[in-house]
mmCIF file of C-alpha atoms and ligand atoms in Angstrom:
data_model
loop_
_atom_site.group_PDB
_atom_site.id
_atom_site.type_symbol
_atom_site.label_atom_id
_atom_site.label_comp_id
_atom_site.label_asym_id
_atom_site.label_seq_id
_atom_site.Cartn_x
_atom_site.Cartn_y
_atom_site.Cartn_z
ATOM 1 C CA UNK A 1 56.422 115.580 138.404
ATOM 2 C CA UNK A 2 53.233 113.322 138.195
ATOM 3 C CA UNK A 3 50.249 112.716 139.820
ATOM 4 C CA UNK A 4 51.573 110.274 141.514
ATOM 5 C CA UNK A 5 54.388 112.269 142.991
ATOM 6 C CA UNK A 6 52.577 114.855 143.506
ATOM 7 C CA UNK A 7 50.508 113.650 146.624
ATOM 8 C CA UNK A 8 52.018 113.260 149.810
ATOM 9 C CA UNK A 9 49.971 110.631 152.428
ATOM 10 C CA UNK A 10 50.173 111.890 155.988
ATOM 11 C CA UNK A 11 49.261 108.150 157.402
ATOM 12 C CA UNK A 12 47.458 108.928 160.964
ATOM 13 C CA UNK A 13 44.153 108.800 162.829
ATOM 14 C CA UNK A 14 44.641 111.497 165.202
ATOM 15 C CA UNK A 15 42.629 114.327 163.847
ATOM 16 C CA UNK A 16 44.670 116.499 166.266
ATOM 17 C CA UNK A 17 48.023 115.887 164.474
ATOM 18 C CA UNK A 18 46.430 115.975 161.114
ATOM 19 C CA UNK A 19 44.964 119.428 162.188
ATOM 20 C CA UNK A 20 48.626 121.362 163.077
ATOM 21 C CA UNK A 21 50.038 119.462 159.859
ATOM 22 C CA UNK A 22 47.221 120.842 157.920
ATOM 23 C CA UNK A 23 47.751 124.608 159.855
ATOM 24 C CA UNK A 24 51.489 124.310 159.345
ATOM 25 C CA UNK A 25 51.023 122.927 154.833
ATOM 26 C CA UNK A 26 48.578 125.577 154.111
ATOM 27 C CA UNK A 27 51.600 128.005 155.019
ATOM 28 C CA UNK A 28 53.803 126.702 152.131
ATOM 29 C CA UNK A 29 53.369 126.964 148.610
ATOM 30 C CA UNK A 30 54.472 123.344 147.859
ATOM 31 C CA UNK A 31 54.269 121.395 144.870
ATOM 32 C CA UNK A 32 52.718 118.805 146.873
ATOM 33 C CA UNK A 33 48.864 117.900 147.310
ATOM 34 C CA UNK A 34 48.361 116.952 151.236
ATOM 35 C CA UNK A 35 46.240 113.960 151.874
ATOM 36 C CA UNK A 36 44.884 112.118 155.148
ATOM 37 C CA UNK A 37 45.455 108.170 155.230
ATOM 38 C CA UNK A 38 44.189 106.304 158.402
ATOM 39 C CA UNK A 39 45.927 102.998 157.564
ATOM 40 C CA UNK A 40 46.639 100.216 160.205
ATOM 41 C CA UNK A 41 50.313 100.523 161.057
ATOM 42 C CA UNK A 42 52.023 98.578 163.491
ATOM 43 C CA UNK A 43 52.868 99.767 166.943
ATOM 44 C CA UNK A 44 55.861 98.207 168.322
ATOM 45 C CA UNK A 45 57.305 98.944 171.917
ATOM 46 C CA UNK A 46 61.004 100.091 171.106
ATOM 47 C CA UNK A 47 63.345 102.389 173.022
ATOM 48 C CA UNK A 48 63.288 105.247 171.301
ATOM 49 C CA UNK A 49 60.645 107.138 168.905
ATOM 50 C CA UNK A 50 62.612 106.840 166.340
ATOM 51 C CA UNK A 51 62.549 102.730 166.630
ATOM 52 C CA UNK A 52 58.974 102.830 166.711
ATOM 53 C CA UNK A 53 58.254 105.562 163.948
ATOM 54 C CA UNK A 54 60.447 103.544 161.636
ATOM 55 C CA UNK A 55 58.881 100.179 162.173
ATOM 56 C CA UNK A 56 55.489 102.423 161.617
ATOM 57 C CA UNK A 57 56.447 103.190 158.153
ATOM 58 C CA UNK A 58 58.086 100.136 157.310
ATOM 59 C CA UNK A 59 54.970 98.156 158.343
ATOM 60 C CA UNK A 60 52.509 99.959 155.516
ATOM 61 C CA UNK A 61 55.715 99.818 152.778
ATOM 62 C CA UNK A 62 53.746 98.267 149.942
ATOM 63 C CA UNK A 63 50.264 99.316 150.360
ATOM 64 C CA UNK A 64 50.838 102.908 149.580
ATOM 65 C CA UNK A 65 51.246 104.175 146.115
ATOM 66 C CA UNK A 66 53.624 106.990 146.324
ATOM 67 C CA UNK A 67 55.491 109.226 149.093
ATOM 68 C CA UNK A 68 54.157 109.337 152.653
ATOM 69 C CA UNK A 69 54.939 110.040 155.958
ATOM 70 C CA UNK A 70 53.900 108.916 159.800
ATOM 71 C CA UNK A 71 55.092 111.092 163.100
ATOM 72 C CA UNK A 72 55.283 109.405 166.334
ATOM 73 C CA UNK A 73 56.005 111.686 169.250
ATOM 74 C CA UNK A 74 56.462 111.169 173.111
ATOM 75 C CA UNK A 75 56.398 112.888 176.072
ATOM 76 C CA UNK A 76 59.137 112.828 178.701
ATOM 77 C CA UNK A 77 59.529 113.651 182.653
ATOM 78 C CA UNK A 78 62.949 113.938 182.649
ATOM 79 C CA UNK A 79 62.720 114.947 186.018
ATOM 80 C CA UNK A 80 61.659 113.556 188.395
ATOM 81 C CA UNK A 81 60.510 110.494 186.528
ATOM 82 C CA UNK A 82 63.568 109.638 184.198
ATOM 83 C CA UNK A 83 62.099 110.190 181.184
ATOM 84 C CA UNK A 84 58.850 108.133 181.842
ATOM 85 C CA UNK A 85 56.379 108.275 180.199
ATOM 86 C CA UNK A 86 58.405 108.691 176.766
ATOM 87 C CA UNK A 87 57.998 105.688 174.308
ATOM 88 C CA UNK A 88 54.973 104.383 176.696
ATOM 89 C CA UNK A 89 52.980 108.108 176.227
ATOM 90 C CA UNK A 90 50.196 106.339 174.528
ATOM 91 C CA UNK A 91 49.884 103.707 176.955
ATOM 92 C CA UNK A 92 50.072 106.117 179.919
ATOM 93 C CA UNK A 93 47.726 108.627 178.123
ATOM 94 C CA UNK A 94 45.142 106.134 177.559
ATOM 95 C CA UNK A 95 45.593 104.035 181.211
ATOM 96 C CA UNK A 96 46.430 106.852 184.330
ATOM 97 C CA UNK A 97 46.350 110.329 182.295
ATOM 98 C CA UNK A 98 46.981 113.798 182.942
ATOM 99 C CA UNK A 99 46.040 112.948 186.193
ATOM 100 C CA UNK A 100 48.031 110.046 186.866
ATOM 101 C CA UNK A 101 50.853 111.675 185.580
ATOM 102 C CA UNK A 102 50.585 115.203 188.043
ATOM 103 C CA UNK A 103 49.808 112.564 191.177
ATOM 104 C CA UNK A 104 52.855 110.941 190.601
ATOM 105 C CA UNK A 105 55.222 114.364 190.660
ATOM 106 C CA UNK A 106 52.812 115.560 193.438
ATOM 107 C CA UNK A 107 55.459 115.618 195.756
ATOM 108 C CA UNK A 108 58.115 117.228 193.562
ATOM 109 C CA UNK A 109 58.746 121.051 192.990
ATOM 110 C CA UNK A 110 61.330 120.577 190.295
ATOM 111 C CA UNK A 111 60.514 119.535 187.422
ATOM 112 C CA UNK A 112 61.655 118.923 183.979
ATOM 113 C CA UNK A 113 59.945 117.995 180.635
ATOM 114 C CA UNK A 114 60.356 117.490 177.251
ATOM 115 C CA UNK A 115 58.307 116.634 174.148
ATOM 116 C CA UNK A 116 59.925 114.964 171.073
ATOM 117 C CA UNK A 117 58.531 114.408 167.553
ATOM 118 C CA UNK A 118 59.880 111.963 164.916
ATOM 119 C CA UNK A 119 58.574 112.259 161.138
ATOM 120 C CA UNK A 120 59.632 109.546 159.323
ATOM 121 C CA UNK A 121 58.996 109.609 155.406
ATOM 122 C CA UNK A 122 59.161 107.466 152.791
ATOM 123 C CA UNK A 123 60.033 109.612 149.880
ATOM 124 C CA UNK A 124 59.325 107.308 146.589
ATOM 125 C CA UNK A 125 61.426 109.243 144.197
ATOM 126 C CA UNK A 126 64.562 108.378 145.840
ATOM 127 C CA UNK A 127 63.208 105.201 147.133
ATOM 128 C CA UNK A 128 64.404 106.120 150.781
ATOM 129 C CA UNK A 129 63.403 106.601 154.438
ATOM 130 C CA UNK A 130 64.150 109.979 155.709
ATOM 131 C CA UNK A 131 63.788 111.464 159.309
ATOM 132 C CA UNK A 132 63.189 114.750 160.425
ATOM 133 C CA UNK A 133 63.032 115.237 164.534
ATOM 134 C CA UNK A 134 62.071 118.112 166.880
ATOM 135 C CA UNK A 135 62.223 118.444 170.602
ATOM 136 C CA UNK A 136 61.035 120.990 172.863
ATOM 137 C CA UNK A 137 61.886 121.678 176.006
ATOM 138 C CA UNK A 138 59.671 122.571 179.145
ATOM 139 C CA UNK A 139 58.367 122.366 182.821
ATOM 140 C CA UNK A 140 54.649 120.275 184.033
ATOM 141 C CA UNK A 141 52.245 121.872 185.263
ATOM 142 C CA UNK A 142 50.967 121.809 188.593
ATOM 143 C CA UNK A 143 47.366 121.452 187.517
ATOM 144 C CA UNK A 144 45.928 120.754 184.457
ATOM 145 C CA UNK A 145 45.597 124.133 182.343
ATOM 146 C CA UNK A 146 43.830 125.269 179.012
ATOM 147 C CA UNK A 147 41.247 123.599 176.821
ATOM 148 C CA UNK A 148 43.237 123.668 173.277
ATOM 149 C CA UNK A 149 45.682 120.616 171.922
ATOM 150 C CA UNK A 150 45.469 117.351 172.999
ATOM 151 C CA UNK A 151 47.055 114.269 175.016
ATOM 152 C CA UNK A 152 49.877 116.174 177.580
ATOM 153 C CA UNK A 153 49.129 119.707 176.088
ATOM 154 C CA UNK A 154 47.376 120.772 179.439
ATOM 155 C CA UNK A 155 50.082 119.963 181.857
ATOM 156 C CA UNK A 156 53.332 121.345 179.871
ATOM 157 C CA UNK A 157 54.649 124.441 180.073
ATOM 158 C CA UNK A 158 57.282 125.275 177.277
ATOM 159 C CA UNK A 159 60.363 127.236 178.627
ATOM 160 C CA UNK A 160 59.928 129.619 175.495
ATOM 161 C CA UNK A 161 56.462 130.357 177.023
ATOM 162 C CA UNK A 162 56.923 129.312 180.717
ATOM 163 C CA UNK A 163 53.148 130.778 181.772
ATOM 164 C CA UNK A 164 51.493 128.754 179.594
ATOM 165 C CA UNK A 165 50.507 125.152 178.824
ATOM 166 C CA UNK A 166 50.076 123.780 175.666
ATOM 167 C CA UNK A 167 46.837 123.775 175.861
ATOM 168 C CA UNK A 168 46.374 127.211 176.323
ATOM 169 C CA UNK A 169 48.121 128.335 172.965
ATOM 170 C CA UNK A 170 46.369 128.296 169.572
ATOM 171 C CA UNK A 171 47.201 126.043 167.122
ATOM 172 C CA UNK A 172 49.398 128.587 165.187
ATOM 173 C CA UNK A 173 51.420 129.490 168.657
ATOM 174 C CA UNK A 174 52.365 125.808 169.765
ATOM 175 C CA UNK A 175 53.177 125.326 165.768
ATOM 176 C CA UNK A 176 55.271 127.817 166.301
ATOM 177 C CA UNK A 177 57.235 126.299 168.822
ATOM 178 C CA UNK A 178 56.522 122.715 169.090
ATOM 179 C CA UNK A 179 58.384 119.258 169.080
ATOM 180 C CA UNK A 180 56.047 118.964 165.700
ATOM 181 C CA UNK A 181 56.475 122.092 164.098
ATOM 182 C CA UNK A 182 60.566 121.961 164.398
ATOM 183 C CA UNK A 183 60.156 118.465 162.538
ATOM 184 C CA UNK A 184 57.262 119.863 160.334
ATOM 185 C CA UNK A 185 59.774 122.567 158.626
ATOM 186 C CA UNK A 186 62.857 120.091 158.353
ATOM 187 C CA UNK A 187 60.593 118.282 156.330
ATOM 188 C CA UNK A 188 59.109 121.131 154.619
ATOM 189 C CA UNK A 189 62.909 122.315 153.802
ATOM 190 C CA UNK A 190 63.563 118.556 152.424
ATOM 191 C CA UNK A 191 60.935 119.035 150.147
ATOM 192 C CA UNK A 192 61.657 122.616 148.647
ATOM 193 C CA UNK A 193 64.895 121.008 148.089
ATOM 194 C CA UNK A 194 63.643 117.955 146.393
ATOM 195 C CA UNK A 195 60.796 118.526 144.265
ATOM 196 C CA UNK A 196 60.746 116.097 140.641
HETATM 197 P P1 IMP B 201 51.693 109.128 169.282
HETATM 198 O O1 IMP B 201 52.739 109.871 168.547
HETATM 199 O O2 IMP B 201 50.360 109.347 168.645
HETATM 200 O O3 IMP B 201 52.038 107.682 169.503
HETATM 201 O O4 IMP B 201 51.591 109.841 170.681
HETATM 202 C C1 IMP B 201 51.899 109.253 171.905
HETATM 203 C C2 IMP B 201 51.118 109.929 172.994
HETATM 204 O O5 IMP B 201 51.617 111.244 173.184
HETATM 205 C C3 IMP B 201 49.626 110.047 172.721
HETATM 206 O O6 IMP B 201 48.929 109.760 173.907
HETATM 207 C C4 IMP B 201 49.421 111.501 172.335
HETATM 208 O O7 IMP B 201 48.181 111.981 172.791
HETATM 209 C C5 IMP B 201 50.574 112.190 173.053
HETATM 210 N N1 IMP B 201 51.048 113.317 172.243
HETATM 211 C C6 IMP B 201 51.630 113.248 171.018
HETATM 212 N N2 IMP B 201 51.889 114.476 170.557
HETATM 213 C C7 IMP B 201 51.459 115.330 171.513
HETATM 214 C C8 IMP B 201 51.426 116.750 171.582
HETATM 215 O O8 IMP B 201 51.825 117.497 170.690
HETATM 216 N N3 IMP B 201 50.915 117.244 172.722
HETATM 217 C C9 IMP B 201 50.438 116.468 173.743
HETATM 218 N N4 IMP B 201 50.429 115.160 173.703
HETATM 219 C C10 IMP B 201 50.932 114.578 172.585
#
């Protein structure tokens, strides 16, 4: 392999992402060298994750010398909210919140959630775009809970772990579980497989 091939770009600016990546690499004993890249990608609104995360990669194809990867996840009230906010997450994170979000199921005792990640690499040696997804399945929160994560974390409650939000795990315990971590290790089991 050479230098070159050797790194691997993880393009993002969300230090929180970056962080379970980084808690989830240090694990393996990969021929790869991790590396932070917070290039401008393009945000498109799509219908799916997977729309968006491969118009992400697609849109930095060119300016990056070697293999890299972007992950674009969503969260979705299935019910009562159909699915909303989903590919609009960051939108809704950044306009009504946490907040928003819990006053709009405030009349609702059933509900139904679900968080799904998309990785989407470019792997240069075979000169293709590969995707590894995870979902994860839970309930939201009646109040917000827990100081750990970020964006939803505090107001979903994974069915694996049904007394506890997101935010209230460590880093290692929602890797364990996580829309993120499921994509993490397809990707991690890609590249075991496919070392040059
Ligand atoms: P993006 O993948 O960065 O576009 O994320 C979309 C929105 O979902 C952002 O507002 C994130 O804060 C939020 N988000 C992404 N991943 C997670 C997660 O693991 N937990 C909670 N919120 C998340």
């Amino acid at each position: 392999m050479s230098k070159d091939q050797n790194i691997l770009y993880f393009i993002s600016g969300n230090v929180h992402k970056y962080n379970e990546i980084l808690n989830l690499f240090r694990k393996e004993n990969l021929k790869y060298i991790l590396k932070q890249k917070n290039t401008t990608t393009v945000e498109i609104q799509a219908r799916s994750i997977k729309e968006v995360a491969l118009y992400k990669l697609e849109s930095i194809k060119g300016q990056i010398d070697g293999s890299y990867f972007i992950e674009d996840a969503g969260f979705f009230v299935d019910t009562p909210l159909d699915g909303f906010p989903g590919v609009y997450s960051s939108y809704v994170m950044k306009t009504i919140g946490n907040k928003g979000i819990l006053r709009l199921i405030d009349n609702f005792d059933e509900t139904r959630a679900h968080f799904t990640s998309v990785i989407a690499l470019y792997f240069k040696p075979l000169d293709k775009n590969l995707f590894f997804e995870g979902t994860i399945y839970g309930k939201v929160s009646k109040t917000l809970r827990g100081s750990g994560g970020f964006g939803f974390d505090p107001i979903f409650l994974p069915n694996v772990i049904p007394n506890k939000t997101f935010a209230e795990l460590t880093t290692e315990e929602k890797n364990k579980i996580s829309h993120r971590g499921q994509a993490w290790r397809k990707l991690i089991k890609f590249l075991r497989e496919n070392t040059y």
